[in-house]
Tab-separated table of C-alpha atoms and ligand atoms in Angstrom:
chain	number	residue	atom	x	y	z
A	1089	MET	CA	0.000	0.000	0.000
A	1090	ARG	CA	2.738	2.411	0.980
A	1091	VAL	CA	4.503	1.658	-2.307
A	1092	ILE	CA	1.369	2.443	-4.292
A	1093	ILE	CA	0.881	5.732	-2.464
A	1094	PHE	CA	4.503	6.583	-3.112
A	1095	PHE	CA	4.131	5.931	-6.846
A	1096	PHE	CA	0.961	7.969	-6.932
A	1097	PHE	CA	2.811	10.818	-5.262
A	1098	LEU	CA	5.670	10.518	-7.763
A	1099	LEU	CA	3.210	10.629	-10.655
A	1100	ILE	CA	1.600	13.819	-9.379
A	1101	THR	CA	4.889	15.588	-8.768
A	1102	THR	CA	6.360	14.622	-12.123
A	1103	THR	CA	3.282	15.505	-14.171
A	1104	SER	CA	2.828	18.874	-12.463
A	1105	PHE	CA	6.471	19.577	-13.285
A	1106	ALA	CA	6.313	18.694	-16.987
A	1107	VAL	CA	8.040	21.319	-19.065
A	1108	THR	CA	9.942	21.415	-22.350
A	1109	PHE	CA	12.010	24.213	-23.850
A	1110	GLU	CA	12.698	25.037	-27.468
A	1111	GLY	CA	15.735	27.264	-27.935
A	1112	ARG	CA	19.216	27.289	-26.445
A	1113	PHE	CA	20.110	28.861	-23.123
A	1114	ILE	CA	22.623	31.271	-24.619
A	1115	GLN	CA	22.809	35.069	-24.432
A	1116	GLY	CA	20.316	36.743	-26.788
A	1117	SER	CA	18.168	33.647	-27.188
A	1118	PHE	CA	14.417	33.347	-27.729
A	1119	ILE	CA	13.027	30.463	-25.684
A	1120	LEU	CA	9.633	28.859	-26.101
A	1121	GLY	CA	8.437	26.826	-23.159
A	1122	LYS	CA	5.577	24.380	-22.862
A	1123	THR	CA	4.008	23.153	-19.675
A	1124	ASN	CA	0.594	22.137	-18.423
A	1125	PRO	CA	-2.155	24.602	-19.326
A	1126	GLY	CA	-3.259	26.632	-16.344
A	1127	SER	CA	0.216	26.648	-14.756
A	1128	LYS	CA	1.606	29.741	-13.056
A	1129	VAL	CA	4.939	30.618	-14.645
A	1130	PHE	CA	7.559	33.117	-13.540
A	1131	ILE	CA	10.783	33.981	-15.349
A	1132	ASP	CA	13.116	35.260	-12.628
A	1133	LYS	CA	10.636	37.475	-10.716
A	1134	LYS	CA	8.350	38.272	-13.637
A	1135	GLN	CA	5.086	36.400	-14.120
A	1136	VAL	CA	4.427	35.494	-17.758
A	1137	LYS	CA	1.248	34.489	-19.549
A	1138	VAL	CA	0.582	30.867	-20.440
A	1139	THR	CA	-1.561	30.003	-23.485
A	1140	SER	CA	-4.502	27.581	-23.313
A	1141	GLU	CA	-2.125	24.972	-24.791
A	1142	GLY	CA	0.519	25.628	-22.131
A	1143	PHE	CA	2.975	27.726	-24.161
A	1144	PHE	CA	4.978	30.545	-22.628
A	1145	VAL	CA	7.881	32.557	-23.946
A	1146	PHE	CA	10.836	34.597	-22.742
A	1147	GLY	CA	14.228	35.808	-23.846
A	1148	LEU	CA	17.766	36.259	-22.571
A	1149	SER	CA	19.573	39.569	-22.953
A	1150	ARG	CA	22.825	40.134	-24.866
A	1151	ASP	CA	24.861	40.444	-21.656
A	1152	ARG	CA	22.955	38.082	-19.395
A	1153	LYS	CA	25.370	36.600	-16.862
A	1154	ASN	CA	23.198	35.036	-14.163
A	1155	ASP	CA	21.388	31.735	-14.381
A	1156	VAL	CA	17.737	32.049	-15.320
A	1157	VAL	CA	15.179	30.829	-12.802
A	1158	ILE	CA	11.946	29.454	-14.246
A	1159	THR	CA	9.290	28.874	-11.598
A	1160	ILE	CA	6.332	26.708	-12.551
A	1161	ASN	CA	3.653	26.235	-9.911
A	1162	LYS	CA	6.211	27.155	-7.240
A	1163	LYS	CA	8.787	24.632	-8.467
A	1164	LYS	CA	12.067	26.144	-9.541
A	1165	ILE	CA	14.132	25.184	-12.561
A	1166	VAL	CA	17.555	26.836	-12.753
A	1167	LYS	CA	19.240	27.037	-16.154
A	1168	LYS	CA	22.747	28.189	-16.848
A	1169	VAL	CA	23.035	30.858	-19.564
A	1170	TYR	CA	26.001	30.349	-21.879
A	1171	LYS	CA	28.063	33.358	-22.870
A	1172	ARG	CA	28.756	34.384	-26.439
A	1173	LYS	CA	31.580	36.300	-28.050
A	1174	TYR	CA	30.527	39.340	-30.054
A	1175	ASN	CA	32.553	40.930	-32.809
A	1176	ILE	CA	33.549	44.537	-33.315
A	1177	GLN	CA	32.074	46.357	-36.311
A	1178	ARG	CA	33.561	49.608	-37.564
A	1179	ILE	CA	31.507	51.832	-39.826
A	1180	ASP	CA	33.027	55.006	-41.182
A	1181	GLY	CA	31.725	57.675	-43.494
A	1182	LEU	CA	28.415	58.185	-41.718
A	1183	GLU	CA	26.934	61.649	-41.736
A	1184	GLU	CA	28.315	63.221	-38.553
A	1185	LYS	CA	24.893	64.476	-37.419
A	1186	LYS	CA	23.561	60.901	-37.401
A	1187	VAL	CA	26.429	59.636	-35.244
A	1188	THR	CA	26.217	62.460	-32.734
A	1189	PRO	CA	22.799	63.973	-33.266
A	1190	PRO	CA	22.513	67.745	-32.978
A	1191	GLU	CA	20.720	69.087	-29.936
A	1192	GLU	CA	17.692	70.241	-31.908
A	1193	VAL	CA	16.711	66.637	-32.640
A	1194	TYR	CA	17.006	65.378	-29.029
A	1195	GLU	CA	13.297	65.973	-28.428
A	1196	ARG	CA	12.400	64.151	-31.608
A	1197	ILE	CA	14.594	61.147	-30.739
A	1198	LYS	CA	13.129	61.022	-27.228
A	1199	ARG	CA	9.581	61.097	-28.588
A	1200	GLU	CA	10.287	58.393	-31.164
A	1201	ASN	CA	12.023	56.146	-28.635
A	1202	LYS	CA	8.950	56.474	-26.444
A	1203	TRP	CA	6.678	55.263	-29.287
A	1204	ILE	CA	8.954	52.272	-29.887
A	1205	GLY	CA	9.130	51.512	-26.156
A	1206	GLN	CA	5.345	51.611	-25.887
A	1207	ALA	CA	4.908	49.204	-28.803
A	1208	ARG	CA	7.414	46.817	-27.218
A	1209	ALA	CA	5.651	46.953	-23.835
A	1210	ILE	CA	2.401	45.454	-25.180
A	1211	ASN	CA	1.492	42.237	-23.373
A	1212	SER	CA	-1.313	40.819	-25.533
A	1213	ASP	CA	-2.893	37.367	-25.529
A	1214	LEU	CA	-1.938	36.711	-29.165
A	1215	THR	CA	-0.285	33.296	-29.589
A	1216	PHE	CA	1.473	33.779	-32.933
A	1217	PHE	CA	4.892	33.465	-31.239
A	1218	THR	CA	4.355	29.688	-30.892
A	1219	LYS	CA	4.858	29.237	-34.673
A	1220	LYS	CA	8.123	29.136	-36.633
A	1221	PHE	CA	9.479	32.391	-38.084
A	1222	ILE	CA	10.506	32.714	-41.746
A	1223	THR	CA	13.265	34.831	-43.254
A	1224	PRO	CA	12.050	38.332	-44.301
A	1225	VAL	CA	14.184	38.809	-47.438
A	1226	GLU	CA	15.016	36.034	-49.870
A	1227	ASN	CA	18.542	35.642	-51.263
A	1228	ALA	CA	19.884	38.471	-49.120
A	1229	ILE	CA	23.389	38.652	-47.734
A	1230	ILE	CA	23.716	38.909	-43.962
A	1231	SER	CA	25.731	42.100	-43.558
A	1232	GLY	CA	25.390	42.658	-39.821
A	1233	VAL	CA	24.741	40.421	-36.843
A	1234	TYR	CA	23.364	40.731	-33.335
A	1235	GLY	CA	25.564	41.829	-30.501
A	1236	SER	CA	28.397	43.470	-32.440
A	1237	GLN	CA	30.086	46.334	-30.682
A	1238	ARG	CA	29.772	49.278	-33.052
A	1239	ILE	CA	32.326	51.933	-33.670
A	1240	LEU	CA	30.772	54.659	-35.807
A	1241	ASN	CA	33.150	57.176	-37.337
A	1242	GLY	CA	35.656	56.102	-34.699
A	1243	LYS	CA	33.262	56.562	-31.745
A	1244	SER	CA	32.225	53.622	-29.562
A	1245	LYS	CA	28.408	53.304	-29.662
A	1246	TRP	CA	25.579	51.015	-28.597
A	1247	PRO	CA	25.919	47.392	-29.669
A	1248	HIS	CA	24.016	46.354	-32.777
A	1249	TYR	CA	20.894	44.436	-31.782
A	1250	GLY	CA	19.593	43.577	-35.225
A	1251	LEU	CA	20.197	41.200	-38.056
A	1252	ASP	CA	20.988	42.998	-41.323
A	1253	PHE	CA	19.896	41.709	-44.707
A	1254	ALA	CA	21.673	43.555	-47.520
A	1255	ALA	CA	19.505	43.651	-50.640
A	1256	ASP	CA	18.719	45.987	-53.527
A	1257	GLU	CA	16.570	48.984	-52.755
A	1258	GLY	CA	12.947	48.109	-53.465
A	1259	THR	CA	13.296	44.380	-52.692
A	1260	ASN	CA	10.127	42.971	-51.132
A	1261	ILE	CA	10.041	42.334	-47.388
A	1262	LYS	CA	7.911	39.524	-46.004
A	1263	ALA	CA	6.356	39.287	-42.556
A	1264	MET	CA	8.379	36.736	-40.560
A	1265	LEU	CA	5.344	35.695	-38.539
A	1266	ASN	CA	1.633	36.446	-38.174
A	1267	GLY	CA	1.183	39.620	-36.190
A	1268	ILE	CA	-0.641	42.877	-35.605
A	1269	VAL	CA	0.972	46.145	-36.691
A	1270	THR	CA	1.510	48.275	-33.599
A	1271	LEU	CA	3.681	50.956	-35.180
A	1272	ALA	CA	4.019	52.119	-38.790
A	1273	GLU	CA	6.159	55.240	-39.241
A	1274	PRO	CA	7.664	56.375	-42.543
A	1275	ASP	CA	10.575	58.420	-41.219
A	1276	LEU	CA	12.010	58.032	-37.739
A	1277	PHE	CA	15.356	59.680	-37.038
A	1278	TYR	CA	17.482	56.563	-36.500
A	1279	THR	CA	15.392	53.787	-37.977
A	1280	GLY	CA	13.761	55.549	-40.948
A	1281	GLY	CA	10.720	53.688	-42.311
A	1282	THR	CA	9.813	51.522	-39.323
A	1283	LEU	CA	7.305	48.774	-38.604
A	1284	ILE	CA	6.622	46.982	-35.340
A	1285	PHE	CA	4.510	43.840	-35.018
A	1286	ASP	CA	3.021	42.316	-31.897
A	1287	HIS	CA	3.113	38.497	-31.834
A	1288	GLY	CA	1.777	38.058	-28.298
A	1289	HIS	CA	3.103	37.752	-24.728
A	1290	GLY	CA	5.586	40.616	-25.198
A	1291	ILE	CA	7.197	39.229	-28.352
A	1292	SER	CA	7.560	41.916	-31.001
A	1293	THR	CA	9.521	42.301	-34.221
A	1294	LEU	CA	10.754	45.557	-35.694
A	1295	TYR	CA	11.724	46.257	-39.314
A	1296	MET	CA	13.747	49.367	-40.115
A	1297	HIS	CA	15.248	51.534	-42.878
A	1298	MET	CA	12.298	50.604	-45.109
A	1299	LYS	CA	11.658	52.454	-48.346
A	1300	LYS	CA	7.965	51.661	-48.696
A	1301	ILE	CA	5.549	50.618	-45.975
A	1302	LEU	CA	2.517	48.739	-47.292
A	1303	VAL	CA	0.612	48.101	-44.053
A	1304	LYS	CA	-1.194	50.206	-41.470
A	1305	GLU	CA	-1.326	50.306	-37.683
A	1306	GLY	CA	-3.923	47.905	-36.300
A	1307	GLN	CA	-3.807	45.669	-39.350
A	1308	GLN	CA	-3.463	41.910	-38.870
A	1309	ILE	CA	-0.757	40.473	-41.103
A	1310	LYS	CA	-0.114	36.895	-42.147
A	1311	GLN	CA	3.319	35.326	-42.283
A	1312	GLY	CA	4.793	35.772	-45.763
A	1313	ASP	CA	2.678	38.835	-46.643
A	1314	ILE	CA	4.627	41.613	-48.394
A	1315	ILE	CA	4.767	44.416	-45.819
A	1316	GLY	CA	7.059	46.844	-47.647
A	1317	THR	CA	10.379	47.210	-49.417
A	1318	VAL	CA	14.061	47.505	-48.561
A	1319	GLY	CA	15.477	51.023	-48.331
A	1320	SER	CA	18.178	53.064	-46.658
A	1321	THR	CA	16.062	55.504	-44.656
A	1322	GLY	CA	17.193	56.788	-41.245
A	1323	ARG	CA	20.757	56.016	-40.166
A	1324	ALA	CA	21.866	53.529	-42.808
A	1325	THR	CA	24.941	53.388	-45.000
A	1326	GLY	CA	23.301	51.443	-47.815
A	1327	ALA	CA	20.126	49.605	-48.723
A	1328	HIS	CA	19.389	46.868	-46.195
A	1329	LEU	CA	16.721	45.553	-43.895
A	1330	ASP	CA	17.546	45.503	-40.203
A	1331	VAL	CA	15.164	43.310	-38.199
A	1332	ARG	CA	14.850	43.211	-34.431
A	1333	LEU	CA	13.282	40.711	-32.071
A	1334	ASN	CA	12.158	41.743	-28.593
A	1335	TRP	CA	10.755	40.179	-25.472
A	1336	PHE	CA	9.331	43.354	-23.963
A	1337	GLN	CA	12.342	45.671	-23.484
A	1338	THR	CA	14.862	42.820	-23.807
A	1339	ARG	CA	16.496	42.763	-27.224
A	1340	LEU	CA	16.953	39.253	-28.603
A	1341	ASP	CA	18.914	37.796	-31.482
A	1342	PRO	CA	16.646	37.318	-34.529
A	1343	ALA	CA	19.021	34.585	-35.734
A	1344	THR	CA	17.847	32.414	-32.818
A	1345	VAL	CA	14.404	32.108	-34.492
A	1346	LEU	CA	15.504	32.002	-38.141
A	1347	ASP	CA	17.323	29.257	-40.042
A	1348	ILE	CA	20.483	31.335	-40.335
A	1349	LYS	CA	24.136	30.408	-39.678
B	987	ZN	ZN1	21.486	47.009	-38.622
């Protein structure tokens, strides 16, 4: 009898603890988790939504050093986060006012950053993030990667958080995933023609330097739809698409969701 009770107990504890992860525990990674529907899930101290099928999602920052603690129904799972090496990228010949913006555009930059931050803060119930992403530009050359330390006109700047696809101006851009357009701006100071999509649970993608934008805010877009064309608007040295992947305000590596490398 005692043995049976013990096995019953084991069954309960193991089933309530069932969880799988898709994605590697490396800096910059997008990680899709699956557990029992109705579970309470925390990533570090932050509670995250769980879909009716049990999916949840989170990401690891570029410089994440600590282990990540995933708490599911009060049980803790501790995962080590592996470090990456980032390269140094020098870009010269940029217009000086785009490297060190003049004071008269500070207000504009602040305002635009606020719009982007607001779009990234959306915590909707959409579940599009559970599906596989596709590459946004076919036959493009990867000309910039996530994490690189940037030196612009000899000045050390923010790391590069995007994945750059060099392509001819006017090349079609496809939506990487189903989503809802949360920002569509033709001419932001840094990012030029800019689109942001919400994919649910804080996962957003951002497309920048676009020449044409073919979608509107609030519109629901299907994966593979043509959303605009490649350009060199904003701070860009040549025609390319720079895509970003975010988990709320944490910038993730788009290559961790695309079949690249
Ligand atoms: Zn870029």
